Amino acid sequence: MAQYDYLIVGAGLFGAVFAREATDAGKRCLVIDRRAHVAGNVYCEEIEGIQVHRYGAHIFHTDDTAVWQYVQRFAEFNRYTNSPIANYHGEIYNMPFNMNTFHALWGVVTPQQAQEKIEQQRRGAAEQPRNLEEQAIRLVGTDIYEKLIRGYTEKQWGRACSELPAFIIRRLPVRFTYDNNYFNSRYQGIPIEGYTAMVERMLAGIEVRLETDFIKERETLAALAARVVYTGPIDAYFDFCFGPLEYRSLRFETEVLDTPNFQGNAVVNYTDRETPFTRIIEHKHFAFGQQEKTVVTREYSAEWTPGTEPYYPINDERNQALYERYRALAEQEAGVRFGGRLGEYRYYDMDKVIASALAAAKEELEG
Ligand code: FAD
Ligand code: UDP
C-alpha cells in the first residue's frame, strides 16, 4: 500500500487548499514544491518589516461568499481597497476611469458632462470594435486612450493596441461616479500577516518537502502515493511533446529606500510609452505600514522564453489549441488530477483558484 493517499505537486493556493481539504477528510497527503518556499505566486517575504509580494502585487477580491468565508479561517484581512494612480508624464489621474479621472482631464463636474465629452470623442469610432484600440476609444474616447491606455498596454503586451483583442480592456471598470475602487467585487482585502502566513496555516500539520521537483524524480515520488494532484505546467508534465505553451513574463526590480513614503500609494501605473516599466509597487501601502523605510518594486513586462518564470498564459487561438491537445493527454493519465493556473493553463484570480481547488477536493473525496 502506498505511503500517502495524495502526492500534491505545488504548494501554491490550489495545492494548499486541496491538501487541507483532503487532510481534514482523513487522507494522508505529501505536498512538494520545487521552490524553496510555500505559497506559490502569492508568496510574500518580509523586508524591513514590510510584506513584499515577490511575484507581483496580489489583491484579494471576490464575489463568492463561500470563498471569502473559507479564507477567513486562515487569515484576518485588512480593509485595503485597490485604487491605482496613473502617472502620464507627471500628470496624475485616478484609476479606474471614473468621475475623478474625467474631472482631472476635462474639468467636467457632472456625469452628464463627462458622458457628453466621451460621446464627442468617440464619434466615428467603429460600432463593432475589432481590436483593443477601437474598443478603448468606444468606451472612453481618444484622450483617455492616448494618455492612459495606449502606452501602458503596448508596453505590457509588447504589441500595438490595434493588434490586441478587444476583451482585455473590458476588464477595467468605467464609472460615472466618484469611486476609485479598481474592483467591483463584494469583498476585498489583504491578509494582515501576509499571504505566506495564510498558506502556512492552510498547510498546518501537513508534510511539505521544498526544493523537490516532480519532473526530476517523477518515478520515486509518484510511487509514494495512490494519486497525484499536479499543479505545475501541463506541458512540462508531458515533456513538451507537442511543444511549449507560451506565457507573458515579468521582471521585477526591488529596492529598499531610506524614506518612509516614496509615492503615497501602493500602485502607480506609468502610462506613457517612454518609461520602460509599467508600474511601481510600494508594498507597505497594502498594509498601511508605518515603517521608517520603504520597499518599492518596478515591474517590467518581458518576453517569456522557456526556462524563465511563466506568469500570464497567452490564451490566443494557437496556444489554446495546443493546450487542448495536452488536456486530451491529461484526461488519459490514470491516477493524476491537473489543477491550478499552470495545470489548466488558465488565468485564474486567487478566489477562482480556491473555488476550483475546493470543487476538485469535493469531487475526489465524495465522488
Ligand atoms: P502557483 O501559485 O503558480 O503554484 C504552483 C506551484 O507549483 C508553484 O509554487 C511552483 O513552484 C510549483 N511547481 C511547478 N512545477 C513543479 C514541479 N515540477 N515540481 C514541484 N513543484 C512545482 N490574483 C488575484 O486574485 N488578485 C491579484 O491581484 C493577482 N495579481 C496577480 C499578479 C501577477 C503578476 C500574477 C502572475 C498573478 C496574479 N494573480 C492575482 C493570480 C494568482 O497569482 C493565482 O490565482 C494563484 O497564484 C494561482 O495559484 P496556483 O496554486 O494555481 O499556482
Ligand atoms: N490598462 C491600461 N492602463 C492602465 C491599466 C490597465 O490601459 O493604467 C489596460 C491594459 O491593457 C491591461 C488591461 O487594462 O492589460 C487590464 O488591466 P489589469 O490591471 O486588469 O491587468 P493585469 O495587470 O491584471 O493583467
Coordinates of C-alpha atoms and ligand atoms in Angstrom, one line a residue:
M1 CA 0.0 0.0 0.0
A2 CA 1.3 3.5 -0.9
Q3 CA 2.6 5.6 2.0
Y4 CA 0.3 8.6 1.1
D5 CA -3.2 8.9 -0.4
Y6 CA -2.2 12.0 -2.3
L7 CA 1.1 13.5 -3.6
I8 CA 0.3 17.1 -4.2
V9 CA 2.7 18.8 -6.6
G10 CA 2.9 22.5 -5.9
A11 CA 2.4 24.4 -2.6
G12 CA 0.5 27.3 -4.2
L13 CA -3.1 28.1 -3.4
F14 CA -4.5 25.2 -5.4
G15 CA -2.2 22.7 -3.8
A16 CA -2.6 24.1 -0.2
V17 CA -6.4 24.2 -0.3
F18 CA -6.6 20.7 -1.8
A19 CA -4.2 19.4 0.8
R20 CA -6.2 21.0 3.6
E21 CA -9.5 19.5 2.5
A22 CA -8.0 16.0 1.8
T23 CA -6.3 16.0 5.2
D24 CA -9.4 17.1 7.0
A25 CA -11.2 14.3 5.3
G26 CA -8.7 11.8 6.8
K27 CA -6.4 11.4 3.8
R28 CA -2.6 11.2 4.1
C29 CA -1.0 14.0 2.0
L30 CA 2.5 14.9 0.9
V31 CA 3.0 18.3 -0.6
I32 CA 6.1 19.1 -2.7
D33 CA 7.3 22.3 -4.4
R34 CA 10.4 22.9 -6.5
R35 CA 10.8 26.3 -5.0
A36 CA 12.4 26.9 -1.5
H37 CA 9.1 28.3 -0.1
V38 CA 5.4 27.6 0.0
A39 CA 2.6 29.8 -1.3
G40 CA 3.5 29.7 -5.0
N41 CA 3.0 33.1 -6.7
V42 CA 1.2 34.7 -3.7
Y43 CA 4.5 34.3 -1.7
C44 CA 5.5 37.4 0.3
E45 CA 8.8 37.8 2.1
E46 CA 9.3 40.3 4.9
I47 CA 11.9 43.0 4.3
E48 CA 12.3 45.9 6.8
G49 CA 9.1 44.7 8.5
I50 CA 7.2 45.0 5.2
Q51 CA 5.4 42.1 3.4
V52 CA 6.9 42.2 -0.1
H53 CA 5.0 40.5 -2.9
R54 CA 7.8 38.6 -4.6
Y55 CA 5.9 37.5 -7.8
G56 CA 3.8 40.6 -8.4
A57 CA 1.2 42.6 -6.3
H58 CA -1.7 40.5 -5.1
I59 CA -5.0 41.9 -4.0
F60 CA -7.6 39.5 -2.8
H61 CA -11.1 40.3 -4.1
T62 CA -14.2 38.1 -4.7
D63 CA -17.9 38.0 -5.1
D64 CA -18.0 34.5 -3.8
T65 CA -19.2 34.5 -0.2
A66 CA -18.2 30.8 0.4
V67 CA -14.6 31.5 -0.7
W68 CA -14.5 34.7 1.4
Q69 CA -15.6 32.8 4.5
Y70 CA -13.2 30.0 3.7
V71 CA -10.1 32.3 3.6
Q72 CA -11.2 33.9 6.9
R73 CA -10.3 30.6 8.6
F74 CA -6.7 31.1 7.7
A75 CA -6.2 34.9 7.8
E76 CA -7.6 38.1 9.0
F77 CA -8.0 40.5 6.1
N78 CA -7.5 44.3 6.3
R79 CA -9.7 46.9 4.6
Y80 CA -7.3 47.6 1.6
T81 CA -9.1 48.8 -1.5
N82 CA -7.1 48.9 -4.7
S83 CA -7.1 52.4 -6.2
P84 CA -4.2 52.7 -8.5
I85 CA -2.9 56.1 -9.7
A86 CA -1.8 56.7 -13.3
N87 CA 1.2 58.9 -14.0
Y88 CA 1.3 60.2 -17.5
H89 CA 4.4 62.4 -17.9
G90 CA 4.0 63.7 -14.4
E91 CA 0.2 64.3 -14.7
I92 CA -1.7 62.2 -12.1
Y93 CA -5.1 60.6 -12.7
N94 CA -7.2 58.2 -10.7
M95 CA -7.9 54.7 -12.0
P96 CA -10.1 53.0 -13.0
F97 CA -11.7 55.5 -15.3
N98 CA -14.3 57.4 -13.2
M99 CA -15.5 60.9 -12.4
N100 CA -12.2 61.8 -10.7
T101 CA -10.4 60.9 -13.9
F102 CA -12.8 62.8 -16.1
H103 CA -12.7 65.9 -13.9
A104 CA -8.9 66.0 -13.9
L105 CA -8.8 65.6 -17.7
W106 CA -11.5 67.9 -18.8
G107 CA -12.7 69.9 -15.8
V108 CA -16.2 68.3 -16.1
V109 CA -18.2 68.0 -12.9
T110 CA -21.3 66.0 -13.6
P111 CA -21.8 62.6 -15.1
Q112 CA -23.8 64.1 -18.0
Q113 CA -20.9 66.4 -18.9
A114 CA -18.5 63.5 -18.8
Q115 CA -20.7 61.4 -21.0
E116 CA -21.1 64.2 -23.5
K117 CA -17.3 64.6 -23.7
I118 CA -16.8 60.9 -24.3
E119 CA -19.6 61.0 -26.9
Q120 CA -17.8 63.7 -28.8
Q121 CA -14.6 61.8 -28.8
R122 CA -15.9 58.5 -29.9
R123 CA -17.7 60.0 -32.9
G124 CA -16.7 57.9 -36.0
A125 CA -15.4 55.1 -33.8
A126 CA -16.2 51.6 -35.0
E127 CA -19.5 50.2 -33.7
Q128 CA -18.2 46.7 -33.6
P129 CA -14.7 47.1 -32.2
R130 CA -12.3 44.7 -33.9
N131 CA -9.3 45.3 -31.6
L132 CA -8.3 46.9 -28.3
E133 CA -7.7 50.4 -29.9
E134 CA -11.2 50.6 -31.3
Q135 CA -12.7 49.1 -28.2
A136 CA -10.9 51.6 -25.9
I137 CA -12.0 54.7 -28.0
R138 CA -15.5 53.4 -28.0
L139 CA -15.5 53.0 -24.2
V140 CA -13.7 56.2 -23.1
G141 CA -12.8 58.4 -26.1
T142 CA -9.5 59.4 -27.6
D143 CA -8.0 61.5 -24.8
I144 CA -8.1 58.6 -22.3
Y145 CA -6.9 56.2 -24.9
E146 CA -3.9 58.3 -25.7
K147 CA -2.9 59.2 -22.2
L148 CA -3.9 56.3 -20.0
I149 CA -4.3 53.2 -22.3
R150 CA -2.1 53.2 -25.3
G151 CA 1.4 53.4 -23.8
Y152 CA 0.7 51.2 -20.9
T153 CA -1.0 48.5 -23.0
E154 CA 1.7 48.5 -25.6
K155 CA 4.4 48.1 -23.0
Q156 CA 2.5 45.4 -21.2
W157 CA 1.8 43.3 -24.2
G158 CA 4.7 44.2 -26.5
R159 CA 2.2 44.7 -29.3
A160 CA 0.3 47.5 -30.9
C161 CA -3.2 48.1 -29.5
S162 CA -4.6 47.7 -33.0
E163 CA -3.3 44.1 -32.9
L164 CA -4.6 43.1 -29.5
P165 CA -8.0 41.6 -28.7
A166 CA -10.7 44.0 -27.5
F167 CA -11.7 41.9 -24.4
I168 CA -8.5 42.8 -22.5
I169 CA -9.7 46.4 -21.9
R170 CA -13.3 45.4 -21.0
R171 CA -11.9 44.0 -17.7
L172 CA -11.4 47.6 -16.5
P173 CA -14.5 49.4 -15.0
V174 CA -15.7 52.7 -16.5
R175 CA -17.8 54.5 -13.9
F176 CA -19.7 57.8 -13.9
T177 CA -19.4 58.0 -10.1
Y178 CA -16.5 59.4 -8.0
D179 CA -15.4 55.9 -7.0
N180 CA -11.7 54.9 -7.3
N181 CA -12.2 51.3 -6.3
Y182 CA -10.4 49.2 -9.1
F183 CA -12.7 46.2 -8.5
N184 CA -16.4 45.8 -8.5
S185 CA -16.2 42.8 -6.1
R186 CA -18.2 42.5 -3.0
Y187 CA -15.3 41.6 -0.8
Q188 CA -11.7 42.9 -0.9
G189 CA -8.6 43.0 1.3
I190 CA -5.1 41.7 2.1
P191 CA -4.2 39.2 4.8
I192 CA -2.8 41.3 7.7
E193 CA 0.0 38.9 8.3
G194 CA 0.7 38.3 4.6
Y195 CA -0.2 35.6 2.1
T196 CA 2.7 33.3 3.2
A197 CA 1.3 33.1 6.7
M198 CA -2.1 32.3 5.3
V199 CA -0.8 29.5 3.2
E200 CA 1.3 28.2 6.1
R201 CA -1.9 27.9 8.1
M202 CA -3.6 26.1 5.4
L203 CA -0.8 23.6 5.4
A204 CA -0.6 23.2 9.2
G205 CA 0.2 19.6 10.2
I206 CA 0.7 18.5 6.6
E207 CA 4.1 17.2 5.4
V208 CA 5.8 19.6 2.9
R209 CA 9.0 18.9 1.0
L210 CA 10.6 22.0 -0.6
E211 CA 13.1 22.2 -3.4
T212 CA 11.7 18.9 -4.7
D213 CA 11.0 18.8 -8.4
F214 CA 8.4 16.3 -9.5
I215 CA 9.7 16.2 -13.1
K216 CA 13.2 15.3 -12.0
E217 CA 12.2 12.5 -9.6
R218 CA 8.9 11.5 -11.1
E219 CA 9.0 7.8 -10.6
T220 CA 10.2 7.8 -7.0
L221 CA 7.8 10.5 -6.0
A222 CA 4.7 9.1 -7.8
A223 CA 5.3 5.7 -6.2
L224 CA 4.8 7.2 -2.8
A225 CA 1.1 8.0 -3.2
A226 CA -2.1 6.4 -4.6
R227 CA -3.0 9.5 -6.5
V228 CA -1.2 12.7 -7.7
V229 CA -2.6 16.2 -7.8
Y230 CA -0.4 18.2 -10.2
T231 CA -0.4 22.0 -10.3
G232 CA 2.8 22.5 -12.3
P233 CA 2.8 23.4 -16.1
I234 CA 0.8 20.8 -18.0
D235 CA 3.2 20.9 -21.0
A236 CA 6.2 20.1 -18.7
Y237 CA 4.4 17.1 -17.3
F238 CA 4.2 15.6 -20.8
D239 CA 7.8 16.6 -21.6
F240 CA 6.7 19.3 -24.0
C241 CA 5.8 16.6 -26.5
F242 CA 3.7 19.0 -28.6
G243 CA 6.0 22.0 -28.0
P244 CA 5.9 24.6 -25.2
L245 CA 2.9 26.6 -24.3
E246 CA 3.6 30.4 -24.3
Y247 CA 3.4 32.8 -21.4
R248 CA 3.9 36.5 -20.9
S249 CA 6.6 37.1 -18.4
L250 CA 7.5 39.9 -16.0
R251 CA 10.7 41.2 -14.5
F252 CA 10.8 42.8 -11.1
E253 CA 13.4 45.2 -9.7
T254 CA 13.0 45.7 -6.0
E255 CA 14.8 48.1 -3.8
V256 CA 14.8 49.3 -0.2
L257 CA 14.6 53.1 0.1
D258 CA 15.6 55.2 3.2
T259 CA 12.3 57.1 3.2
P260 CA 9.0 56.4 4.9
N261 CA 6.8 57.2 1.9
F262 CA 8.0 57.1 -1.7
Q263 CA 4.9 57.5 -3.8
G264 CA 1.9 57.8 -1.4
N265 CA 0.0 54.8 -3.0
A266 CA 0.5 51.1 -3.3
V267 CA 0.2 51.1 -7.1
V268 CA 1.3 53.8 -9.6
N269 CA 0.9 52.9 -13.3
Y270 CA 3.3 54.7 -15.7
T271 CA 1.1 55.1 -18.7
D272 CA 3.4 56.8 -21.2
R273 CA 5.4 54.8 -23.8
E274 CA 8.8 56.1 -22.8
T275 CA 9.1 55.0 -19.1
P276 CA 10.4 51.4 -19.5
F277 CA 8.5 49.9 -16.6
T278 CA 4.7 49.6 -16.4
R279 CA 4.2 50.3 -12.7
I280 CA 5.8 50.9 -9.3
I281 CA 4.5 49.0 -6.3
E282 CA 5.2 50.4 -2.9
H283 CA 4.4 47.4 -0.7
K284 CA 3.9 49.0 2.7
H285 CA 0.7 50.8 1.5
F286 CA -1.1 47.4 1.0
A287 CA -0.9 47.2 4.8
F288 CA -1.0 50.9 5.9
G289 CA 2.6 50.4 7.1
Q290 CA 4.3 53.0 9.3
Q291 CA 7.9 51.6 9.0
E292 CA 10.8 54.1 8.7
K293 CA 11.9 52.6 5.4
T294 CA 10.0 51.6 2.3
V295 CA 10.4 48.8 -0.3
V296 CA 9.4 49.5 -4.0
T297 CA 9.3 47.2 -7.0
R298 CA 9.5 48.3 -10.6
E299 CA 7.6 45.9 -12.8
Y300 CA 8.7 45.4 -16.4
S301 CA 6.9 43.4 -18.9
A302 CA 9.2 40.8 -20.5
E303 CA 9.1 38.3 -23.4
W304 CA 8.8 34.8 -22.0
T305 CA 11.4 32.2 -23.1
P306 CA 11.4 28.5 -22.0
G307 CA 13.1 28.2 -18.6
T308 CA 12.0 31.6 -17.3
E309 CA 9.2 32.1 -14.8
P310 CA 5.8 31.7 -16.5
Y311 CA 3.2 34.4 -15.4
Y312 CA 0.3 35.0 -17.7
P313 CA -0.9 32.3 -20.1
I314 CA -1.4 33.6 -23.6
N315 CA -4.8 32.3 -24.3
D316 CA -4.8 33.1 -28.0
E317 CA -6.0 30.6 -30.6
R318 CA -2.7 28.9 -31.2
N319 CA -1.9 28.3 -27.6
Q320 CA -5.4 27.3 -26.7
A321 CA -5.4 24.7 -29.4
L322 CA -2.0 23.4 -28.1
Y323 CA -3.4 23.3 -24.6
E324 CA -6.4 21.2 -25.8
R325 CA -4.0 18.6 -27.1
Y326 CA -2.3 18.4 -23.7
R327 CA -5.6 18.3 -22.0
A328 CA -6.6 15.3 -24.0
L329 CA -3.5 13.5 -22.8
A330 CA -4.2 14.6 -19.2
E331 CA -7.6 13.0 -19.4
Q332 CA -6.0 9.7 -20.3
E333 CA -3.5 9.9 -17.4
A334 CA -4.6 7.5 -14.8
G335 CA -4.3 8.5 -11.1
V336 CA -3.5 12.1 -11.8
R337 CA -5.6 15.3 -11.5
F338 CA -4.4 18.5 -13.1
G339 CA -5.3 21.8 -11.4
G340 CA -4.4 25.5 -10.9
R341 CA -3.2 28.2 -13.3
L342 CA -0.3 26.2 -14.7
G343 CA -2.0 22.8 -14.7
E344 CA -5.0 24.2 -16.5
Y345 CA -3.2 26.9 -18.5
R346 CA -5.7 29.5 -17.4
Y347 CA -5.6 33.0 -15.9
Y348 CA -7.2 32.3 -12.5
D349 CA -7.6 35.0 -9.9
M350 CA -6.9 33.8 -6.3
D351 CA -10.6 33.4 -5.4
K352 CA -11.2 31.4 -8.6
V353 CA -8.3 29.1 -7.9
I354 CA -9.5 28.5 -4.4
A355 CA -13.0 27.7 -5.6
S356 CA -11.6 25.4 -8.2
A357 CA -9.5 23.5 -5.6
L358 CA -12.5 23.2 -3.3
A359 CA -14.5 21.7 -6.1
A360 CA -11.7 19.3 -7.1
A361 CA -11.4 18.2 -3.5
K362 CA -15.1 17.6 -3.2
E363 CA -15.1 15.6 -6.4
E364 CA -12.1 13.5 -5.3
L365 CA -13.3 12.9 -1.7
E366 CA -17.0 12.5 -2.2
G367 CA -17.1 11.2 -5.8
Ligands
FAD1 P1 1.0 28.8 -8.3 O1 0.9 29.8 -7.3 O2 1.8 29.1 -9.5 O3 1.5 27.5 -7.6 C1 2.1 26.4 -8.4 C2 3.2 25.8 -7.6 O4 3.7 24.6 -8.3 C3 4.4 26.8 -7.6 O5 4.8 27.1 -6.3 C4 5.5 26.0 -8.4 O6 6.8 26.2 -7.8 C5 5.1 24.6 -8.2 N1 5.6 23.7 -9.2 C6 5.6 23.8 -10.6 N2 6.2 22.8 -11.2 C7 6.6 22.0 -10.2 C8 7.3 20.8 -10.2 N3 7.7 20.2 -11.4 N4 7.6 20.2 -9.1 C9 7.3 20.8 -7.9 N5 6.6 21.9 -7.8 C10 6.3 22.5 -9.0 N6 -5.0 37.0 -8.4 C11 -5.8 37.8 -7.6 O7 -6.9 37.3 -7.2 N7 -5.5 39.1 -7.4 C12 -4.4 39.7 -7.8 O8 -4.2 40.9 -7.6 C13 -3.5 38.9 -8.6 N8 -2.4 39.5 -9.1 C14 -1.5 38.7 -9.9 C15 -0.4 39.3 -10.3 C16 0.5 38.6 -11.1 C17 1.7 39.2 -11.6 C18 0.2 37.2 -11.4 C19 1.1 36.4 -12.3 C20 -0.9 36.6 -10.9 C21 -1.8 37.4 -10.1 N9 -3.0 36.8 -9.6 C22 -3.8 37.6 -8.9 C23 -3.3 35.3 -9.8 C24 -2.7 34.4 -8.7 O9 -1.3 34.5 -8.6 C25 -3.1 33.0 -8.9 O10 -4.5 32.9 -9.0 C26 -2.6 31.9 -7.9 O11 -1.3 32.2 -7.5 C27 -2.6 30.6 -8.6 O12 -2.3 29.5 -7.7 P2 -1.8 28.1 -8.2 O13 -1.7 27.3 -7.0 O14 -2.7 27.7 -9.3 O15 -0.4 28.4 -8.9
UDP2 N1 -4.7 49.2 -18.7 C1 -4.4 50.4 -19.2 N2 -3.9 51.4 -18.4 C2 -3.7 51.2 -17.1 C3 -4.1 49.9 -16.5 C4 -4.5 48.9 -17.4 O1 -4.5 50.6 -20.4 O2 -3.3 52.1 -16.4 C5 -5.2 48.1 -19.6 C6 -4.1 47.2 -20.1 O3 -4.4 46.9 -21.5 C7 -4.3 46.0 -19.3 C8 -5.8 45.9 -19.1 O4 -6.2 47.3 -19.0 O5 -3.8 44.9 -20.0 C9 -6.2 45.1 -17.9 O6 -5.6 45.7 -16.7 P1 -5.4 44.9 -15.4 O7 -4.9 45.8 -14.4 O8 -6.7 44.1 -15.2 O9 -4.3 43.9 -15.9 P2 -3.4 42.8 -15.2 O10 -2.3 43.5 -14.5 O11 -4.3 42.1 -14.2 O12 -3.0 42.0 -16.3

